[in-house]
């Protein structure tokens, strides 16, 4: 339960700091890795979540100017996704924030592990 609470707090801090949810960041990252190749359906399939949930996330990212949809001339139903310049910058900023958080968590875990080992090896 402690880990779940910590992860929820971290996700809330991330959203407050970056202005998007962790799920929206994952969408941005997928699009950055595959520019012009993904649609909302392929993002949903690759992430294993509902198309409706991905569609809502993408719609919010489009409204905020981070993602663009284009139309294929052969099939107007297919709308490939790409990041705008601000979307690319936001993905970079989010990635850096996540890397920093991972380093902090790793350092904290090492300190906890060290403390545990030290406590276990002390002789009374």
Short mmCIF file of C-alpha atoms in Angstrom, two decimals:
data_model
loop_
_atom_site.label_atom_id
_atom_site.label_comp_id
_atom_site.label_asym_id
_atom_site.label_seq_id
_atom_site.Cartn_x
_atom_site.Cartn_y
_atom_site.Cartn_z
CA UNK A 1 0.00 0.00 0.00
CA UNK A 2 2.86 2.38 0.76
CA UNK A 3 4.27 2.06 -2.77
CA UNK A 4 0.85 2.68 -4.31
CA UNK A 5 0.42 5.84 -2.23
CA UNK A 6 3.88 7.08 -3.17
CA UNK A 7 3.24 6.44 -6.87
CA UNK A 8 -0.09 8.29 -6.69
CA UNK A 9 1.59 11.23 -4.97
CA UNK A 10 4.35 11.24 -7.58
CA UNK A 11 1.78 11.22 -10.41
CA UNK A 12 -0.08 14.12 -8.78
CA UNK A 13 3.16 16.11 -8.37
CA UNK A 14 4.06 15.39 -11.99
CA UNK A 15 0.68 16.63 -13.22
CA UNK A 16 0.84 19.74 -11.05
CA UNK A 17 4.38 20.55 -12.19
CA UNK A 18 4.17 19.66 -15.88
CA UNK A 19 0.51 20.50 -16.54
CA UNK A 20 -0.29 17.12 -18.08
CA UNK A 21 -0.97 13.68 -16.65
CA UNK A 22 1.48 10.79 -16.75
CA UNK A 23 -0.84 9.10 -19.28
CA UNK A 24 -0.76 12.18 -21.51
CA UNK A 25 3.03 12.20 -21.27
CA UNK A 26 3.06 8.56 -22.40
CA UNK A 27 0.96 9.56 -25.41
CA UNK A 28 3.36 12.42 -26.23
CA UNK A 29 6.32 10.06 -25.93
CA UNK A 30 4.71 7.46 -28.22
CA UNK A 31 4.01 10.10 -30.84
CA UNK A 32 7.54 11.52 -30.59
CA UNK A 33 8.98 8.04 -31.15
CA UNK A 34 6.72 7.46 -34.20
CA UNK A 35 5.94 10.85 -35.78
CA UNK A 36 3.17 10.73 -38.36
CA UNK A 37 2.76 6.97 -37.98
CA UNK A 38 0.36 6.69 -35.04
CA UNK A 39 -3.37 7.28 -34.81
CA UNK A 40 -5.42 7.36 -31.63
CA UNK A 41 -6.36 3.72 -32.28
CA UNK A 42 -2.75 2.57 -32.63
CA UNK A 43 -1.75 4.48 -29.49
CA UNK A 44 -4.59 2.79 -27.57
CA UNK A 45 -3.63 -0.63 -28.88
CA UNK A 46 0.06 -0.17 -28.07
CA UNK A 47 -0.70 1.03 -24.53
CA UNK A 48 -3.40 -1.55 -23.86
CA UNK A 49 -6.01 1.00 -22.81
CA UNK A 50 -9.38 1.94 -24.22
CA UNK A 51 -9.62 3.97 -27.40
CA UNK A 52 -12.03 6.32 -25.63
CA UNK A 53 -9.48 7.10 -22.90
CA UNK A 54 -6.72 7.72 -25.45
CA UNK A 55 -9.05 9.81 -27.59
CA UNK A 56 -9.86 12.04 -24.59
CA UNK A 57 -6.17 12.45 -23.79
CA UNK A 58 -5.28 13.25 -27.39
CA UNK A 59 -8.17 15.71 -27.69
CA UNK A 60 -6.87 17.59 -24.64
CA UNK A 61 -3.34 17.62 -26.06
CA UNK A 62 -4.65 18.92 -29.40
CA UNK A 63 -6.69 21.67 -27.69
CA UNK A 64 -3.61 22.75 -25.76
CA UNK A 65 -1.53 22.90 -28.93
CA UNK A 66 0.83 19.98 -28.23
CA UNK A 67 -0.43 17.50 -30.84
CA UNK A 68 -1.64 17.84 -34.43
CA UNK A 69 -3.73 15.47 -36.50
CA UNK A 70 -3.36 15.35 -40.25
CA UNK A 71 -5.43 13.53 -42.84
CA UNK A 72 -4.16 10.97 -45.27
CA UNK A 73 -5.26 11.84 -48.77
CA UNK A 74 -6.23 8.23 -49.46
CA UNK A 75 -8.38 7.71 -46.36
CA UNK A 76 -9.75 10.71 -44.49
CA UNK A 77 -10.69 8.49 -41.54
CA UNK A 78 -7.01 7.87 -40.81
CA UNK A 79 -5.58 10.83 -38.91
CA UNK A 80 -1.87 10.42 -38.11
CA UNK A 81 -0.59 12.26 -35.06
CA UNK A 82 2.47 14.45 -34.72
CA UNK A 83 3.83 16.78 -32.07
CA UNK A 84 3.92 20.52 -32.46
CA UNK A 85 7.07 22.40 -31.52
CA UNK A 86 5.62 23.09 -28.07
CA UNK A 87 4.60 19.43 -27.79
CA UNK A 88 8.16 18.32 -28.52
CA UNK A 89 9.51 20.74 -25.91
CA UNK A 90 6.96 19.57 -23.34
CA UNK A 91 7.95 15.93 -23.98
CA UNK A 92 11.61 16.83 -23.44
CA UNK A 93 10.79 18.74 -20.24
CA UNK A 94 8.66 15.88 -18.92
CA UNK A 95 11.33 13.32 -19.77
CA UNK A 96 13.95 15.35 -17.89
CA UNK A 97 11.63 15.74 -14.89
CA UNK A 98 10.99 11.99 -14.80
CA UNK A 99 14.70 11.20 -15.04
CA UNK A 100 15.40 13.60 -12.17
CA UNK A 101 12.62 12.06 -10.07
CA UNK A 102 13.99 8.58 -10.76
CA UNK A 103 17.46 9.66 -9.63
CA UNK A 104 16.04 11.18 -6.43
CA UNK A 105 13.98 8.06 -5.72
CA UNK A 106 16.98 5.84 -6.41
CA UNK A 107 19.18 7.89 -4.08
CA UNK A 108 16.51 7.80 -1.37
CA UNK A 109 16.18 4.04 -1.78
CA UNK A 110 19.95 3.59 -1.53
CA UNK A 111 19.97 5.63 1.68
CA UNK A 112 17.13 3.54 3.10
CA UNK A 113 18.88 0.31 2.10
CA UNK A 114 22.12 1.52 3.67
CA UNK A 115 20.32 2.44 6.87
CA UNK A 116 18.64 -0.97 6.98
CA UNK A 117 21.92 -2.79 6.39
CA UNK A 118 23.69 -0.68 9.00
CA UNK A 119 20.93 -1.28 11.55
CA UNK A 120 20.98 -5.03 10.85
CA UNK A 121 24.74 -5.32 11.28
CA UNK A 122 25.01 -3.36 14.53
CA UNK A 123 25.97 -5.54 17.46
CA UNK A 124 24.39 -4.91 20.83
#
